[in-house]
Short mmCIF file of C-alpha atoms in Angstrom, two decimals:
data_model
loop_
_atom_site.label_atom_id
_atom_site.label_comp_id
_atom_site.label_asym_id
_atom_site.label_seq_id
_atom_site.Cartn_x
_atom_site.Cartn_y
_atom_site.Cartn_z
CA MET A 1 -4.63 -9.44 -21.72
CA ARG A 2 -2.01 -8.61 -24.32
CA SER A 3 -3.89 -5.90 -26.16
CA PRO A 4 -6.01 -3.04 -24.78
CA ALA A 5 -8.32 -3.07 -27.85
CA LEU A 6 -11.12 -5.01 -26.14
CA LEU A 7 -10.88 -2.83 -23.04
CA HIS A 8 -11.02 0.30 -25.18
CA GLN A 9 -14.16 -0.96 -26.92
CA VAL A 10 -15.98 -1.63 -23.64
CA GLY A 11 -14.89 1.68 -22.15
CA ALA A 12 -15.62 3.80 -25.23
CA ARG A 13 -19.11 2.36 -25.64
CA ALA A 14 -19.87 2.86 -21.95
CA TRP A 15 -18.76 6.48 -22.06
CA ASP A 16 -20.88 7.13 -25.14
CA TRP A 17 -23.93 5.84 -23.29
CA LEU A 18 -23.15 7.84 -20.15
CA ALA A 19 -22.72 11.05 -22.14
CA ALA A 20 -25.98 10.47 -24.00
CA HIS A 21 -27.88 10.05 -20.70
CA ARG A 22 -26.18 12.68 -18.56
CA GLU A 23 -29.43 14.49 -17.70
CA HIS A 24 -30.51 11.45 -15.70
CA PHE A 25 -27.56 11.89 -13.31
CA ARG A 26 -28.92 14.97 -11.58
CA PRO A 27 -29.47 14.62 -7.81
CA ARG A 28 -32.73 12.88 -7.02
CA PRO A 29 -35.46 15.42 -6.13
CA GLY A 30 -37.37 14.79 -2.92
CA GLU A 31 -34.80 12.33 -1.56
CA ASP A 32 -34.20 12.96 2.16
CA ASN A 33 -30.99 10.91 2.34
CA PRO A 34 -28.06 12.86 0.79
CA ALA A 35 -26.20 9.62 0.05
CA GLU A 36 -29.11 8.35 -2.06
CA ALA A 37 -29.80 11.73 -3.65
CA LEU A 38 -26.16 12.08 -4.75
CA LYS A 39 -25.44 8.42 -5.53
CA ALA A 40 -25.67 8.57 -9.33
CA VAL A 41 -23.90 11.89 -9.84
CA GLY A 42 -21.23 10.92 -7.32
CA GLU A 43 -20.46 7.68 -9.13
CA LEU A 44 -20.36 9.50 -12.46
CA THR A 45 -17.93 12.05 -11.02
CA MET A 46 -15.65 9.33 -9.64
CA ALA A 47 -15.46 7.45 -12.94
CA ALA A 48 -14.79 10.61 -14.96
CA ALA A 49 -12.11 11.78 -12.52
CA VAL A 50 -10.37 8.39 -12.71
CA LEU A 51 -10.40 8.44 -16.51
CA LEU A 52 -8.78 11.86 -16.61
CA ARG A 53 -6.30 10.89 -13.89
CA GLU A 54 -5.11 7.79 -15.69
CA GLY A 55 -4.63 9.61 -19.01
CA VAL A 56 -5.07 6.48 -21.09
CA ALA A 57 -8.32 7.31 -22.87
CA GLY A 58 -8.62 8.43 -26.44
CA SER A 59 -9.26 12.10 -27.13
CA ARG A 60 -13.00 11.49 -27.57
CA GLN A 61 -13.36 9.72 -24.23
CA ALA A 62 -11.26 12.33 -22.44
CA ALA A 63 -13.36 15.15 -23.88
CA SER A 64 -16.52 13.30 -22.85
CA ALA A 65 -15.23 12.85 -19.29
CA ARG A 66 -14.30 16.55 -19.01
CA SER A 67 -17.72 17.54 -20.35
CA LEU A 68 -19.48 15.26 -17.88
CA LEU A 69 -17.48 16.65 -14.96
CA ASP A 70 -18.36 20.20 -16.00
CA PHE A 71 -22.01 19.23 -16.35
CA ALA A 72 -22.04 17.55 -12.93
CA TRP A 73 -20.32 20.46 -11.20
CA TYR A 74 -21.78 23.54 -12.82
CA ASP A 75 -25.20 22.28 -13.84
CA ALA A 76 -26.28 19.34 -11.71
CA LEU A 77 -24.65 20.59 -8.48
CA ASP A 78 -24.89 24.35 -9.06
CA ALA A 79 -21.09 24.83 -8.96
CA GLY A 80 -20.97 23.05 -5.61
CA ASP A 81 -23.59 25.23 -3.89
CA MET A 82 -25.98 22.29 -3.72
CA LEU A 83 -23.36 20.21 -1.91
CA GLU A 84 -22.86 22.92 0.69
CA ARG A 85 -26.61 23.31 1.24
CA MET A 86 -27.07 19.59 1.64
CA GLN A 87 -24.09 19.39 4.01
CA ARG A 88 -25.53 22.12 6.24
CA GLU A 89 -28.94 20.41 6.27
CA ALA A 90 -27.40 17.05 7.19
CA PRO A 91 -24.32 17.91 9.30
CA LEU A 92 -23.26 14.33 9.99
CA THR A 93 -23.43 13.03 6.42
CA SER A 94 -20.21 12.19 4.63
CA ALA A 95 -21.88 11.94 1.20
CA CYS A 96 -21.26 15.55 0.16
CA MET A 97 -17.59 15.32 1.13
CA GLU A 98 -17.14 12.03 -0.73
CA VAL A 99 -18.62 13.48 -3.91
CA TYR A 100 -16.67 16.72 -3.59
CA VAL A 101 -13.30 15.01 -3.20
CA HIS A 102 -13.41 13.78 -6.81
CA PHE A 103 -14.06 17.30 -8.07
CA HIS A 104 -11.33 18.63 -5.81
CA GLU A 105 -8.91 16.13 -7.34
CA ARG A 106 -9.58 17.63 -10.79
CA GLY A 107 -9.23 21.27 -9.70
CA TYR A 108 -12.83 22.25 -8.90
CA ARG A 109 -13.12 24.25 -5.67
CA HIS A 110 -15.85 25.45 -3.31
CA PRO A 111 -14.28 27.32 -0.37
CA GLY A 112 -17.60 27.56 1.47
CA LEU A 113 -18.08 23.81 1.47
CA GLU A 114 -14.48 23.26 2.57
CA ASP A 115 -14.94 25.70 5.48
CA THR A 116 -18.14 23.92 6.46
CA LEU A 117 -16.45 20.53 6.36
CA ARG A 118 -13.55 21.75 8.53
CA VAL A 119 -16.04 22.55 11.26
CA LEU A 120 -18.47 19.67 10.88
CA ARG A 121 -15.95 16.84 10.51
CA THR A 122 -14.67 17.61 14.04
CA LEU A 123 -18.09 16.96 15.59
CA ARG A 124 -18.43 14.02 17.95
CA GLY A 125 -21.37 12.81 15.91
CA CYS A 126 -19.19 12.37 12.82
CA SER A 127 -16.62 10.22 14.58
CA ALA A 128 -19.31 8.22 16.39
CA ALA A 129 -21.57 7.64 13.39
CA GLU A 130 -22.58 4.00 13.01
CA THR A 131 -21.01 3.14 9.68
CA ALA A 132 -19.90 -0.11 8.05
CA PRO A 133 -16.13 -0.59 8.41
CA HIS A 134 -15.43 -0.41 4.67
CA ARG A 135 -17.41 2.85 4.54
CA LYS A 136 -15.30 4.25 7.39
CA LEU A 137 -12.26 3.53 5.25
CA GLY A 138 -13.76 5.52 2.37
CA ILE A 139 -14.60 8.42 4.66
CA ALA A 140 -11.08 8.45 6.08
CA LEU A 141 -9.67 8.54 2.55
CA ALA A 142 -11.85 11.50 1.59
CA GLU A 143 -10.89 13.39 4.76
CA GLN A 144 -7.23 12.69 4.10
CA GLN A 145 -7.41 13.97 0.53
CA LEU A 146 -9.12 17.19 1.61
CA GLY A 147 -6.54 17.86 4.31
CA LEU A 148 -8.94 17.38 7.21
CA ALA A 149 -7.92 15.98 10.58
CA VAL A 150 -8.18 12.20 10.31
CA ALA A 151 -7.27 9.06 12.15
CA GLY A 152 -4.99 6.51 10.53
CA VAL A 153 -6.53 4.09 8.05
CA ASP A 154 -4.65 0.97 9.22
CA ASP A 155 -7.15 0.16 11.95
CA ALA A 156 -10.00 0.80 9.55
CA VAL A 157 -8.60 -1.77 7.11
CA GLN A 158 -8.25 -4.44 9.81
CA ALA A 159 -11.86 -3.88 10.86
CA THR A 160 -13.28 -4.48 7.38
CA LEU A 161 -14.81 -7.73 6.23
CA LEU A 162 -11.95 -8.17 3.75
CA GLY A 163 -9.47 -7.63 6.56
CA GLY A 164 -10.99 -10.68 8.25
CA PHE A 165 -10.53 -12.87 5.14
CA PRO A 166 -14.07 -14.29 4.93
CA GLU A 167 -14.53 -17.85 3.80
CA PRO A 168 -14.82 -17.62 0.00
CA TRP A 169 -18.07 -19.59 -0.16
CA THR A 170 -19.78 -16.93 2.00
CA VAL A 171 -19.14 -14.15 -0.52
CA ASP A 172 -22.57 -13.23 -1.88
CA HIS A 173 -23.39 -9.97 -3.68
CA HIS A 174 -23.46 -7.86 -0.51
CA VAL A 175 -20.23 -9.29 0.85
CA ALA A 176 -18.55 -8.89 -2.54
CA TYR A 177 -19.61 -5.24 -2.68
CA ALA A 178 -17.95 -4.61 0.69
CA ILE A 179 -14.80 -6.41 -0.47
CA THR A 180 -14.52 -4.55 -3.78
CA HIS A 181 -15.05 -1.16 -2.19
CA THR A 182 -12.50 -1.85 0.51
CA VAL A 183 -9.97 -2.32 -2.30
CA PHE A 184 -11.18 0.81 -4.12
CA TYR A 185 -10.75 2.91 -0.98
CA LEU A 186 -7.43 1.29 -0.05
CA THR A 187 -5.96 2.13 -3.45
CA ASP A 188 -7.70 5.52 -3.93
CA TRP A 189 -9.80 4.11 -6.75
CA GLY A 190 -6.87 2.28 -8.34
CA ALA A 191 -4.28 5.04 -8.10
CA ARG A 192 -2.06 3.20 -5.60
CA PRO A 193 -2.09 -0.61 -6.03
CA ASP A 194 0.90 -0.84 -3.69
CA GLN A 195 -1.36 0.08 -0.76
CA VAL A 196 -3.00 -3.36 -0.80
CA PRO A 197 -1.38 -5.38 2.00
CA PRO A 198 0.40 -8.51 0.67
CA GLU A 199 -1.84 -10.92 2.58
CA ILE A 200 -4.97 -9.29 1.17
CA ALA A 201 -3.49 -9.29 -2.34
CA ASP A 202 -2.72 -13.02 -2.01
CA TYR A 203 -6.26 -13.74 -0.82
CA LEU A 204 -7.78 -11.86 -3.76
CA ASP A 205 -5.36 -13.34 -6.29
CA LEU A 206 -6.63 -16.75 -5.21
CA TRP A 207 -10.38 -16.12 -5.00
CA LEU A 208 -11.22 -13.35 -7.48
CA PRO A 209 -11.08 -15.81 -10.43
CA VAL A 210 -13.55 -18.10 -8.65
CA TRP A 211 -16.02 -15.30 -7.92
CA THR A 212 -15.58 -13.94 -11.43
CA GLU A 213 -16.42 -17.31 -12.99
CA GLU A 214 -19.53 -17.55 -10.85
CA CYS A 215 -20.66 -14.09 -12.01
CA ILE A 216 -20.25 -15.16 -15.64
CA GLU A 217 -22.28 -18.32 -15.05
CA ARG A 218 -25.06 -16.29 -13.40
CA ARG A 219 -24.76 -13.45 -15.96
CA HIS A 220 -24.31 -10.99 -13.08
CA TRP A 221 -22.64 -8.22 -15.10
CA ASP A 222 -22.72 -5.51 -12.45
CA LEU A 223 -20.77 -7.61 -9.97
CA LEU A 224 -18.49 -8.92 -12.72
CA GLY A 225 -17.54 -5.32 -13.53
CA GLU A 226 -16.85 -4.62 -9.84
CA LEU A 227 -14.60 -7.68 -9.60
CA LEU A 228 -12.72 -6.80 -12.81
CA ALA A 229 -12.17 -3.29 -11.45
CA THR A 230 -10.90 -4.80 -8.20
CA ASP A 231 -8.49 -7.01 -10.13
CA ALA A 232 -7.14 -3.92 -11.92
CA CYS A 233 -6.44 -2.33 -8.51
CA LEU A 234 -4.19 -5.16 -7.34
CA PRO A 235 -0.37 -5.08 -7.45
CA LYS A 236 -0.34 -7.94 -9.98
CA PRO A 237 -3.66 -7.92 -11.83
CA ALA A 238 -4.76 -10.97 -13.83
CA LEU A 239 -6.60 -8.91 -16.49
CA ASP A 240 -8.27 -12.07 -17.73
CA THR A 241 -9.21 -11.75 -21.41
CA GLU A 242 -12.03 -14.30 -21.28
CA SER A 243 -13.80 -12.47 -18.46
CA TRP A 244 -13.59 -9.20 -20.35
CA GLN A 245 -14.92 -10.87 -23.48
CA HIS A 246 -18.02 -12.00 -21.58
CA LEU A 247 -18.59 -8.44 -20.36
CA ALA A 248 -18.16 -7.11 -23.90
CA VAL A 249 -20.74 -9.58 -25.25
CA ALA A 250 -23.25 -8.52 -22.58
CA GLN A 251 -22.83 -4.84 -23.52
CA THR A 252 -25.16 -3.34 -26.13
CA THR A 253 -23.74 -1.53 -29.15
CA ALA A 254 -25.02 1.70 -27.58
CA GLY A 255 -22.84 0.97 -24.53
CA ALA A 256 -25.34 0.02 -21.83
CA LEU A 257 -24.82 -2.98 -19.58
CA PRO A 258 -27.56 -4.77 -17.65
CA ALA A 259 -27.06 -5.56 -14.01
CA ILE A 260 -28.10 -9.18 -14.54
CA GLY A 261 -29.09 -11.01 -17.71
CA ASP A 262 -30.27 -8.93 -20.66
CA VAL A 263 -30.81 -5.17 -20.96
CA PRO A 264 -34.35 -4.32 -19.85
CA THR A 265 -36.83 -2.43 -22.00
CA GLY A 266 -39.63 -0.02 -21.18
CA ASP A 267 -39.82 3.44 -19.63
CA ALA A 268 -36.58 5.38 -20.22
CA ASP A 269 -36.27 6.53 -16.60
CA GLU A 270 -36.83 3.05 -15.26
CA VAL A 271 -34.34 1.51 -17.69
CA PHE A 272 -31.75 4.11 -16.72
CA GLU A 273 -32.07 3.22 -13.04
CA LEU A 274 -31.46 -0.43 -13.88
CA VAL A 275 -28.45 -0.05 -16.19
CA TYR A 276 -26.56 3.10 -15.21
CA HIS A 277 -24.56 1.51 -12.41
CA PRO A 278 -23.22 -1.52 -14.32
CA THR A 279 -22.43 0.78 -17.24
CA LEU A 280 -20.52 3.17 -14.98
CA VAL A 281 -18.68 0.26 -13.37
CA ALA A 282 -17.70 -1.02 -16.82
CA ALA A 283 -16.32 2.40 -17.76
CA PHE A 284 -14.36 2.60 -14.50
CA ALA A 285 -13.03 -0.96 -14.76
CA ALA A 286 -12.05 -0.54 -18.42
CA THR A 287 -10.13 2.64 -17.60
CA LEU A 288 -8.12 0.98 -14.82
CA ALA A 289 -7.48 -2.21 -16.80
CA THR A 290 -6.37 -0.26 -19.88
CA SER A 291 -3.93 1.72 -17.74
CA ARG A 292 -2.45 -1.45 -16.23
CA VAL A 293 -2.12 -3.14 -19.66
CA LEU A 294 -0.40 -0.13 -21.19
CA THR A 295 1.92 0.16 -18.20
CA ALA A 296 2.86 -3.50 -18.57
CA LEU A 297 3.43 -3.15 -22.32
CA ALA A 298 5.62 -0.10 -21.77
CA ALA A 299 7.75 -2.07 -19.30
CA THR A 300 8.22 -4.99 -21.71
CA PRO A 301 11.69 -5.02 -23.31
#
């Protein structure tokens, strides 16, 4: 990947689509599970925070990301009051904390929620919650960033599926999701590629291209975006041009990406539910990849 032009195109189109559909990102009404209710707005917040952190977007994208963060915080989440209410109603959930940490990174604050978290995160139920190992890693990262008492993350990494180096032929969609998110949490969503242990980096350097090629053959764009984002988090990313070209071809001119195959049609709400995640993943992956390409170009004599 010698030029960031293709990456910029994918990212800019994705952000245009996300901005045009921001009303759909509000927390899901009537959803009892905070993690499900906050899923869409939390993912939007993460991607926007990463874009602003990396500082590689054009002025239009940066303005869009700032606007979306303001919308998510002040409008969708009632300046954080909704997060505090949900946290009090579900004391053991980590979802509110994991959404809040991305706002906190960009300077948004809710002292009441932080006070609540300081009390609740010490509960026995929080430490004993039955959670997938890669999710425990994400929770530990959020606690660490908010200055809460946490255990070390080294043991959490070893306990993950990726830490066990699964046979590559066993990596289906669910296994791949666990692997990609282990890398996202390890690197703080791409901020610290050096945190990937060398043996894990070697394993992914070897097998990511194989899984990526399979995604292209199956036209599985959501997982392809996750794998390209994972590649951009590694110490020595491949940034394969051909893979990014396939993702760009799958993207509509309006910026949406289907999860698999072609973009669906029909009811606007139903279509949104089917395409928002791969579109967000594309925006996130394009941001990280652009940052790595520009860093490499700047280092070239």
